[in-house]
Every structure is written in C-alpha cells, then in structure tokens.
XYZ file of C-alpha atoms in Angstrom:
520
model
C 25.390 43.369 -12.818
C 26.638 42.761 -9.292
C 23.128 43.184 -7.860
C 21.712 40.674 -10.344
C 24.404 38.147 -9.452
C 23.733 38.633 -5.733
C 20.010 38.124 -6.282
C 20.679 34.966 -8.256
C 22.910 33.622 -5.507
C 20.278 34.417 -2.882
C 17.581 32.641 -4.896
C 19.834 29.590 -5.322
C 20.563 29.528 -1.608
C 16.845 29.678 -0.826
C 16.153 26.920 -3.348
C 18.766 24.618 -1.815
C 17.402 25.318 1.654
C 13.821 24.584 0.549
C 14.625 21.286 -1.133
C 16.689 20.093 1.830
C 13.764 20.925 4.107
C 11.274 19.219 1.750
C 13.179 15.941 1.991
C 12.658 15.991 5.764
C 8.923 16.719 5.778
C 6.972 14.049 7.671
C 3.776 15.968 8.517
C 1.977 18.954 7.049
C 0.459 21.692 9.212
C -3.005 20.860 10.525
C -5.898 23.115 11.455
C -7.777 22.828 14.717
C -11.209 22.561 13.163
C -10.860 19.122 11.591
C -9.430 17.170 14.545
C -11.956 18.838 16.855
C -14.756 17.646 14.579
C -13.272 14.133 14.426
C -13.198 14.005 18.209
C -16.886 14.978 18.303
C -17.725 12.185 15.854
C -15.656 9.713 17.868
C -17.784 10.347 20.937
C -21.031 9.656 19.103
C -22.671 6.294 18.514
C -23.334 4.743 15.096
C -21.080 7.090 13.116
C -20.362 5.789 9.608
C -16.948 5.829 7.950
C -18.279 8.148 5.235
C -18.905 10.793 7.912
C -15.291 10.548 9.035
C -14.170 10.786 5.399
C -16.195 13.951 4.845
C -14.488 15.676 7.785
C -10.979 14.238 7.403
C -10.955 15.137 3.693
C -10.737 18.813 4.602
C -7.336 18.442 6.304
C -4.328 18.137 3.928
C -2.120 16.756 6.700
C -4.492 13.905 7.520
C -5.245 13.149 3.860
C -1.536 13.007 2.981
C -0.660 10.762 5.917
C -3.554 8.342 5.310
C -2.988 8.038 1.548
C 0.762 7.736 2.070
C 0.198 4.910 4.566
C -2.187 2.806 2.450
C 0.110 3.185 -0.580
C 3.185 2.091 1.389
C 4.855 -1.318 1.599
C 2.835 -2.014 4.746
C -0.339 -2.405 2.648
C 1.175 -3.286 -0.769
C -1.879 -2.303 -2.861
C -2.070 -3.810 -6.358
C -2.981 -0.368 -7.734
C -2.354 3.112 -6.244
C -5.097 4.092 -3.805
C -6.351 7.563 -4.758
C -9.750 7.663 -3.005
C -9.910 8.644 0.657
C -13.028 6.548 1.347
C -11.234 3.415 0.149
C -8.153 4.286 2.224
C -10.192 4.714 5.412
C -11.866 1.332 4.950
C -8.449 -0.302 4.495
C -7.112 1.253 7.705
C -10.220 0.546 9.777
C -11.763 2.695 12.494
C -9.786 1.107 15.325
C -6.476 2.035 13.670
C -7.769 5.285 12.186
C -8.472 7.127 15.427
C -4.962 6.831 16.965
C -3.522 7.866 13.587
C -5.799 10.908 13.282
C -5.163 12.064 16.843
C -1.398 11.621 16.568
C -1.166 13.385 13.202
C -3.386 16.200 14.490
C -1.125 16.861 17.460
C 1.923 16.868 15.199
C 0.176 19.054 12.643
C -1.030 21.655 15.157
C 2.375 21.975 16.808
C 4.205 21.657 13.498
C 7.786 22.158 12.403
C 6.852 25.106 10.166
C 5.971 27.310 13.174
C 3.338 29.091 11.104
C 1.059 31.529 12.984
C -2.498 30.264 13.414
C -3.993 33.125 11.359
C -1.705 32.451 8.389
C -2.221 28.699 8.618
C -5.977 29.209 8.650
C -5.864 31.561 5.648
C -3.981 28.978 3.583
C -6.332 26.203 4.690
C -9.475 28.148 3.719
C -8.018 28.773 0.256
C -7.083 25.102 -0.167
C -10.579 24.065 0.869
C -12.102 26.426 -1.695
C -9.872 24.979 -4.414
C -10.875 21.426 -3.407
C -14.614 22.185 -3.368
C -14.359 23.998 -6.709
C -12.528 21.138 -8.433
C -14.972 18.596 -7.040
C -18.028 20.500 -8.240
C -16.466 21.040 -11.684
C -16.046 17.325 -12.374
C -19.185 16.119 -10.604
C -21.347 16.033 -13.759
C -18.674 15.201 -16.331
C -16.669 12.571 -14.394
C -18.473 11.589 -11.176
C -15.974 8.756 -10.680
C -13.180 11.327 -10.243
C -14.721 13.634 -7.622
C -12.534 12.313 -4.793
C -9.333 12.609 -6.821
C -10.313 16.127 -7.917
C -10.965 17.208 -4.330
C -7.691 15.792 -2.981
C -5.518 16.986 -5.873
C -6.834 20.554 -5.545
C -6.585 20.453 -1.741
C -2.883 19.589 -2.077
C -1.939 22.202 -4.700
C -0.354 24.605 -2.224
C 1.223 22.163 0.278
C 4.609 23.837 -0.219
C 3.539 27.301 0.964
C 3.967 26.572 4.715
C 7.503 25.358 4.021
C 8.238 28.493 1.991
C 6.861 30.606 4.847
C 9.113 28.902 7.389
C 12.254 29.029 5.268
C 12.607 32.824 5.181
C 10.119 34.934 7.128
C 11.633 38.151 5.752
C 10.520 37.230 2.222
C 6.971 36.150 3.107
C 5.305 39.536 2.648
C 6.766 39.728 -0.861
C 5.657 36.147 -1.470
C 2.088 36.999 -0.471
C 2.070 39.859 -2.963
C 3.361 37.532 -5.690
C 0.688 34.947 -4.912
C -2.007 37.580 -5.415
C -0.872 38.368 -8.970
C -3.565 37.618 -11.551
C -1.130 36.842 -14.381
C -0.011 33.262 -13.703
C 3.022 33.367 -15.997
C 4.273 36.558 -14.368
C 3.583 35.134 -10.917
C 5.609 31.977 -11.609
C 8.491 34.049 -12.996
C 8.534 36.316 -9.924
C 8.342 33.348 -7.560
C 11.237 31.611 -9.296
C 13.304 34.795 -9.255
C 12.768 34.984 -5.481
C 13.254 31.327 -4.553
C 14.863 29.627 -7.542
C 11.763 27.414 -7.726
C 7.999 27.736 -7.296
C 5.513 26.168 -4.907
C 4.268 23.745 -7.595
C 7.669 22.149 -8.181
C 8.441 22.096 -4.471
C 4.987 20.728 -3.644
C 5.538 17.719 -5.904
C 8.736 16.905 -3.999
C 6.824 17.049 -0.708
C 4.005 14.887 -2.095
C 6.440 12.177 -3.169
C 8.244 12.430 0.173
C 4.922 11.786 1.920
C 4.229 8.762 -0.284
C 1.265 10.162 -2.220
C 0.347 8.453 -5.523
C 1.983 9.921 -8.617
C -1.400 11.224 -9.807
C -1.330 13.809 -7.021
C 2.394 14.588 -7.239
C 2.083 15.244 -10.986
C -1.081 17.307 -10.571
C 0.637 19.464 -7.944
C 3.725 19.925 -10.113
C 1.739 21.176 -13.130
C -1.369 22.844 -11.707
C -0.128 26.162 -13.105
C 1.023 24.600 -16.420
C -2.072 24.031 -18.548
C -0.298 22.217 -21.387
C 1.261 19.584 -19.080
C -1.616 19.087 -16.664
C -3.698 16.611 -18.776
C -0.800 14.129 -18.975
C -0.332 14.361 -15.207
C -4.030 13.521 -14.793
C -3.761 10.350 -16.848
C -5.498 11.902 -19.838
C -8.586 12.818 -17.818
C -9.517 16.092 -19.512
C -12.306 16.956 -17.057
C -9.996 16.473 -14.071
C -7.227 18.517 -15.700
C -9.598 21.368 -16.507
C -10.983 21.434 -12.964
C -7.503 21.463 -11.397
C -6.309 24.167 -13.775
C -9.204 26.416 -12.814
C -8.722 25.628 -9.118
C -5.106 26.751 -9.511
C -6.352 30.199 -10.537
C -8.182 30.672 -7.230
C -6.613 32.642 -4.347
C -3.787 31.043 -2.373
C -4.944 32.690 0.871
C -8.429 33.629 2.071
C -9.608 35.842 4.905
C -12.390 34.499 7.185
C -15.042 36.466 5.301
C -13.423 37.058 1.932
C -15.142 40.058 0.272
C -16.326 39.651 -3.281
C -15.663 35.903 -3.336
C -18.771 35.038 -5.359
C -17.891 37.657 -7.993
C -14.344 36.357 -8.265
C -15.658 32.824 -8.708
C -17.936 34.038 -11.518
C -15.034 35.704 -13.310
C -12.945 32.508 -13.125
C -15.695 29.998 -13.991
C -17.434 32.225 -16.529
C -16.494 29.992 -19.482
C -18.083 26.879 -17.945
C -21.599 25.799 -19.060
C -24.228 26.958 -16.544
C -21.553 29.056 -14.823
C -24.022 30.759 -12.498
C -25.361 27.448 -11.190
C -21.844 26.041 -10.874
C -20.607 29.040 -8.878
C -23.690 28.916 -6.684
C -23.009 25.234 -5.946
C -19.342 25.904 -5.171
C -20.101 28.860 -2.934
C -22.884 27.073 -1.044
C -20.798 23.907 -0.557
C -17.781 25.881 0.601
C -19.681 28.018 3.087
C -21.599 24.977 4.363
C -18.323 23.115 4.955
C -16.881 26.051 6.860
C -20.057 26.310 8.923
C -19.967 22.596 9.714
C -16.340 22.638 10.759
C -16.590 25.937 12.574
C -13.514 27.889 13.592
C -11.089 27.698 16.489
C -8.790 29.978 18.416
C -5.668 28.496 19.989
C -5.920 30.997 22.822
C -9.491 30.078 23.757
C -10.796 27.963 26.624
C -12.373 25.657 24.028
C -8.948 24.924 22.572
C -7.507 24.054 25.972
C -10.438 21.726 26.648
C -10.009 20.154 23.229
C -6.302 19.550 23.787
C -6.983 17.955 27.172
C -9.606 15.675 25.612
C -7.389 14.885 22.623
C -4.436 13.953 24.816
C -6.706 11.725 26.897
C -7.997 9.990 23.769
C -4.432 9.464 22.512
C -3.436 7.951 25.849
C -6.449 5.608 25.842
C -5.822 4.581 22.235
C -2.166 3.825 22.976
C -3.092 1.860 26.097
C -5.610 -0.179 24.116
C -3.157 -0.756 21.265
C -0.439 -1.999 23.623
C -2.881 -4.377 25.315
C -4.145 -5.728 22.004
C -0.608 -6.142 20.640
C 0.525 -8.081 23.712
C -2.504 -10.351 23.507
C -2.007 -10.925 19.792
C 1.682 -11.793 20.230
C 0.893 -14.273 22.987
C -1.851 -15.850 20.894
C 0.452 -16.180 17.880
C 3.166 -17.827 19.962
C 0.668 -20.311 21.394
C -0.727 -21.120 17.958
C 2.776 -21.531 16.544
C 3.693 -24.014 19.282
C 0.436 -25.877 18.730
C 1.055 -26.072 14.974
C 4.555 -27.479 15.523
C 3.202 -30.069 17.958
C 0.465 -31.217 15.569
C 2.847 -31.390 12.627
C 5.227 -33.424 14.772
C 2.428 -35.851 15.609
C 1.610 -36.262 11.921
C 5.261 -36.887 11.068
C 5.494 -39.604 13.726
C 2.390 -41.224 12.312
C 3.978 -41.216 8.858
C 7.045 -42.964 10.202
C 5.029 -45.739 11.835
C 2.797 -46.872 8.971
C 1.897 -46.859 5.295
C 5.282 -46.255 3.720
C 7.040 -47.496 0.624
C 9.563 -50.175 1.605
C 12.169 -49.219 -1.022
C 12.327 -45.459 -0.533
C 10.954 -45.041 2.992
C 8.372 -42.436 1.938
C 4.590 -42.835 2.028
C 2.710 -44.975 -0.399
C -0.386 -43.778 -2.254
C -2.838 -44.871 0.446
C -0.824 -43.219 3.215
C -0.483 -39.994 1.235
C -4.212 -39.691 0.498
C -5.133 -40.331 4.130
C -2.873 -37.558 5.404
C -2.987 -34.938 2.656
C -6.434 -33.578 3.533
C -5.392 -33.096 7.162
C -2.235 -31.259 6.074
C -4.332 -28.867 4.001
C -6.641 -28.236 6.953
C -3.671 -27.434 9.201
C -2.112 -25.123 6.631
C -5.319 -23.153 6.234
C -6.108 -23.115 9.930
C -2.752 -21.449 10.551
C -2.794 -19.298 7.385
C 0.147 -21.146 5.809
C 0.684 -21.636 2.059
C 0.160 -25.092 0.566
C 1.012 -26.816 -2.749
C 0.765 -30.302 -4.310
C 3.481 -31.607 -6.638
C 4.191 -34.501 -8.987
C 7.717 -35.658 -9.890
C 9.459 -38.469 -11.726
C 12.875 -39.307 -13.160
C 13.540 -38.239 -16.723
C 14.357 -41.145 -19.095
C 14.004 -43.695 -16.278
C 13.558 -46.663 -18.674
C 16.803 -45.821 -20.473
C 18.599 -45.655 -17.102
C 17.327 -49.149 -16.236
C 18.183 -50.540 -19.638
C 21.690 -49.058 -19.602
C 22.746 -49.745 -15.992
C 20.314 -52.320 -14.649
C 17.442 -52.306 -12.186
C 19.761 -52.026 -9.177
C 20.893 -48.618 -10.369
C 17.256 -47.768 -11.129
C 16.333 -48.563 -7.527
C 19.182 -46.398 -6.255
C 17.886 -43.585 -8.486
C 14.425 -43.938 -6.944
C 15.907 -43.766 -3.451
C 17.967 -40.714 -4.439
C 14.862 -39.059 -5.840
C 12.864 -39.747 -2.672
C 15.655 -38.533 -0.368
C 16.261 -35.468 -2.522
C 12.596 -34.576 -2.423
C 12.394 -35.022 1.360
C 15.522 -32.873 1.746
C 14.135 -30.165 -0.533
C 10.931 -29.937 1.524
C 13.055 -29.550 4.687
C 10.531 -31.254 6.932
C 7.603 -29.070 5.823
C 5.438 -31.593 4.023
C 4.849 -35.216 3.061
C 6.220 -37.323 0.188
C 4.782 -40.459 -1.430
C 5.858 -42.912 -4.094
C 2.769 -43.725 -6.136
C 4.397 -46.474 -8.204
C 7.265 -46.906 -10.635
C 9.225 -43.671 -10.695
C 6.222 -41.411 -9.962
C 6.247 -39.420 -6.745
C 3.648 -37.087 -5.266
C 4.304 -34.606 -2.504
C 2.590 -31.887 -0.514
C 4.395 -28.960 1.047
C 3.398 -26.018 3.190
C 5.192 -22.764 4.044
C 4.466 -19.969 6.478
C 4.135 -17.338 3.734
C 4.643 -16.615 0.037
C 8.356 -15.870 0.485
C 9.012 -19.218 2.185
C 7.036 -21.038 -0.502
C 9.030 -19.305 -3.245
C 12.285 -20.268 -1.516
C 11.232 -23.949 -1.395
C 10.323 -23.864 -5.091
C 13.725 -22.350 -5.879
C 15.430 -25.091 -3.867
C 13.438 -27.746 -5.741
C 14.438 -26.316 -9.090
C 18.131 -25.840 -8.287
C 18.988 -28.982 -6.282
C 16.291 -31.614 -6.409
C 15.798 -31.617 -10.182
C 19.519 -32.377 -10.732
C 20.900 -35.384 -8.797
C 23.508 -38.104 -9.165
C 23.289 -41.888 -8.761
C 26.070 -44.411 -8.120
C 26.184 -46.805 -11.102
C 28.851 -49.043 -9.487
C 32.136 -50.347 -10.828
C 34.201 -47.962 -12.894
C 31.111 -46.079 -13.986
C 31.236 -43.822 -10.932
C 28.231 -41.541 -10.677
C 25.736 -40.740 -13.392
C 23.678 -37.512 -13.452
C 19.904 -37.850 -13.391
C 17.284 -35.176 -13.817
C 13.709 -34.950 -12.625
C 10.679 -33.063 -13.895
C 8.274 -31.524 -11.395
C 4.794 -30.039 -11.679
C 3.654 -28.007 -8.675
C 0.085 -26.719 -8.129
C -0.393 -23.940 -5.561
C -3.652 -24.147 -3.642
C -5.762 -21.126 -2.759
C -4.932 -19.771 0.739
C -8.473 -20.396 2.027
C -11.365 -22.786 1.552
C -11.645 -26.577 1.795
C -9.822 -29.068 -0.455
C -12.787 -30.581 -2.283
C -11.027 -32.877 -4.784
C -7.449 -33.970 -4.052
C -7.413 -36.397 -6.970
C -8.172 -33.497 -9.362
C -5.320 -31.457 -7.898
C -2.944 -34.427 -8.234
C -4.008 -34.853 -11.848
C -3.298 -31.157 -12.506
C 0.165 -31.531 -10.960
C 0.765 -34.647 -13.084
C -0.146 -32.729 -16.238
C 2.194 -29.884 -15.251
C 4.981 -32.415 -14.752
C 4.559 -33.696 -18.316
C 4.553 -30.086 -19.428
C 7.944 -29.694 -17.724
C 9.207 -32.711 -19.674
C 7.994 -31.238 -22.942
C 9.679 -27.942 -22.047
C 13.075 -29.635 -21.779
C 13.072 -31.780 -18.586
C 15.061 -31.156 -15.415
C 12.869 -28.318 -14.189
C 10.003 -27.361 -11.870
C 6.856 -25.775 -13.349
C 4.521 -23.948 -10.947
C 0.918 -22.848 -11.462
C -2.008 -21.804 -9.289
C -4.814 -24.377 -9.115
C -7.243 -22.413 -11.292
C -4.571 -21.816 -13.947
C -3.096 -25.335 -13.915
C-alpha cells in the first residue's frame, strides 16, 4: 500500500513538473538536416517557395513556429491557417529566412538538452508518421494532405520534454513506447508520469499557437473514438492519423524490418502493398534528400559558421530596411498633415455656407474627390455621411425660424467637432448636411463613428426666453468606402448615405447607421 502511494505521488510530481515546463516551451528541438538543406536552397538562384516548403515541412520546430506566427494576432487570419504552403506565402521569403535560421539555432541548441542520437531517432519516426498519413489520404482527400502530414509530424512533440524532465525514467519510457498494445501503453505511461505524451503534446501545441485542428489531433491520436471529432469530421484524415499513431515512436538510422511492420499496420487498407511501397519509397527518398549530419563533424562546424553569417547578414539587412521604412513613414506623415492643412485653409477661404460656416454643396463636391485621393494615397480609411435634424419642421413651427437657424448652427458645429478636424462638412440645403471623414485605421474610424452616435446625434438648442434649452436629435447615414481604388461616382455614394439616413429615421431617429459601400 505504501509503495503504491509513493508511486502515485511520484507520478503526480512528474506530471506537475511536465505541465509547468510545457507552459514555458517556445521552441521545439530541431535537427541539423533541415536547416542545412534550407541554407543550400538559399544560396541557389530561382528557388521556388514550394521547394522551401518541402524541406521545412520535415522539421516540427520550424513548422510549429511558422504556423503559430501566421495564426497569431500579428497576421489576424480570418480562418485558421493549417497549410504550410499558404503560411510561407504569407510570411514571404525575405522574412522567412531570418525566421528559419533563428529557429534552427534555437532548436539545435535547445532547452531539452537531448542527445543528437536520441533527437534524430525521434525525428525519423515523426517523419515516417507524417509521410504515412499523407500517403493514406492522398487518394481519398487530396485537399487534406498538408494537414495530414503536419498533424502526424506533431504527434510526439511532447517526447523531448518528457526526456528532459527525468532522465532516470527515459529507458523505461522507451520500453513503454515500444509496446504494441496501445491501451496498455497509455496506462503504463500514465502510471509513470500521471499523463501521456498525447495530452501533454496538445498543451505544447496550444502554447505554440498551433490551430486547434492540430492540438486536438495530437491529444487524441491514440484515442480512435475521439479522433474524428478532433479532425472536424474528416474520416479519411482521422483514419490516417490513427494508423500513423500506431507506428514506432523512435527509429534507428536503418530500421530493420520496417517494410514488414508497415505491411502489418496498413494491411487492412485497399491496395495495401502499393500503399506501403509508396510510403516506404517516399520516406527513404526524403531521408536521402535531406541526408544526415553529425554535430562533431567538420561539415557541422562549417554549417554553423555559414548559418551564423547568414543570420548576421539578415539582421543587418532587417535593421537597415526598418530604419528606412520608419524614416519614410515619418516623411509621408508630415507631408499628409501639410496637404490636409492646405486643404483646410482653402475651405476657410471660399465656398462656405454663410449661416453655419461649413462648405456649401459646390465646395464639398470640388474637394471631396481630392480628400479620397489623399486618404487612399496614405492608406487611410474614408467614409461619406448624410445627416439632418429629426422633426425640423415641427421645431420651426413650435419655436420659430430663429431657433431653427440656431439648431442648424448647432448641428454644423456638432458635426465639425465630432470629426475632430479629420474631414470636411457641407450644408446642402435646408437641414441636410453631407460630410466626409478619414481616419488612419479601422480603430480610429470606429472611434469617430462611436463619437458621432453618442454626442453628435443628441444636441441641445437655446429656444430663448423661459424655454431654456430644447433637446434635438439627428439621424445619420454613413457609407464606408473601400480602402483602395478610385472614387468613380461621388453622387451615387452620397445618395447611398442619404438612403441610410432615412433608414436611421425609420429605425427610431437619433442614431448613426453605418454600411460598406457595396452593402449600402
């Protein structure tokens, strides 16, 4: 009884230690063969991105870092990016190379302190799993081959962390990993560590920012009944990953009997012999292409010297480009402010409405197109709005035209204040106003719209005498223009904003309704 309790406590202590370490993982171990091959490609001319993808896809550390980056807030993808080829295009070759070289250095000299032979054995097994999963889904779901490859490649990402957490238990762990009975293997692993590498691997995947597809597939690659749900209902992908999970977790350089073991695992698949032949040929060809490396060799020392030189050159180039870009942005910002200032002075001098002090229709039309050009030249956001006073006739009838004029002035001043100097305002006639605003980005535009809705749409006007101040409301229709392309028909945009304004009145008045141009 005492021994069982001690074993349970030891397993719990190992579990706690593993999960604390998993939360701090920033890079996975990397092999030498992939970064060496990338460096060779980098020194060649006319290398396509697909060639980089083929090589980089064999390194879990690089794949995890790249997919984590393109799925982060820095890129803000509308949908999770699960294909490596798409991720590489998003990053671009100029940014990719410094990233690959930096990750490779961190992955080779990694925090797990795993011996090169052990690291290589785990990598070869992961590569076999990835190739096997890819070949399994190639005919049934060709659109999922990249996801199958990556998900299988990542199945055992937790093993290096388990190795580094308690070296004394690794030999027992290796024996457990070699067990053919998966249920018994999971039970033994959990008895030893209080968890298993699938559960721990999912934690690491989420820590690295991988899409949930991969985290779920890692978590359940040894749980056949839960794997399909983790794969989004893709039965072919789930089957391929389940079979890949039955493959060895470690492989020697020339694993004996590998083809026979593949046949025993894939025997239930249609055309099993052809499938195994394709897997074996693809796997051996990939190993032959990537070669092998010894950290004690002269070749490794030469590679490290070249890699460090490339990193230094990439960093030097990046610093130079960043400095130039910052200077250019500052100059363009100053130029934009100067040109906007010139336009504002021109507005003050001519073509304004004598009652309210804002532009008239002619002045607005002459300047609006130029404002749109400036906004798009400097990648700002632009919108056109229509506004008028709710129940203006009743206000005139009840308090007189003097109060009506004061309401028009209040509306004009409120609109100018709401735009905060970032736009132009015009009175088109009666109580109808048109305005154009620009903002540096979507957040600034949203803030201006909020200010319009909260302050400008609800004003007060002095009615004189004992009447004090009377509340007035305004309805606004605002049409957002596309961030690029010429403004072909301003009158059409103004009409759309006018229609939105009447929609605001029908919706209850005293509000701002916003639509994109195509949806208005």
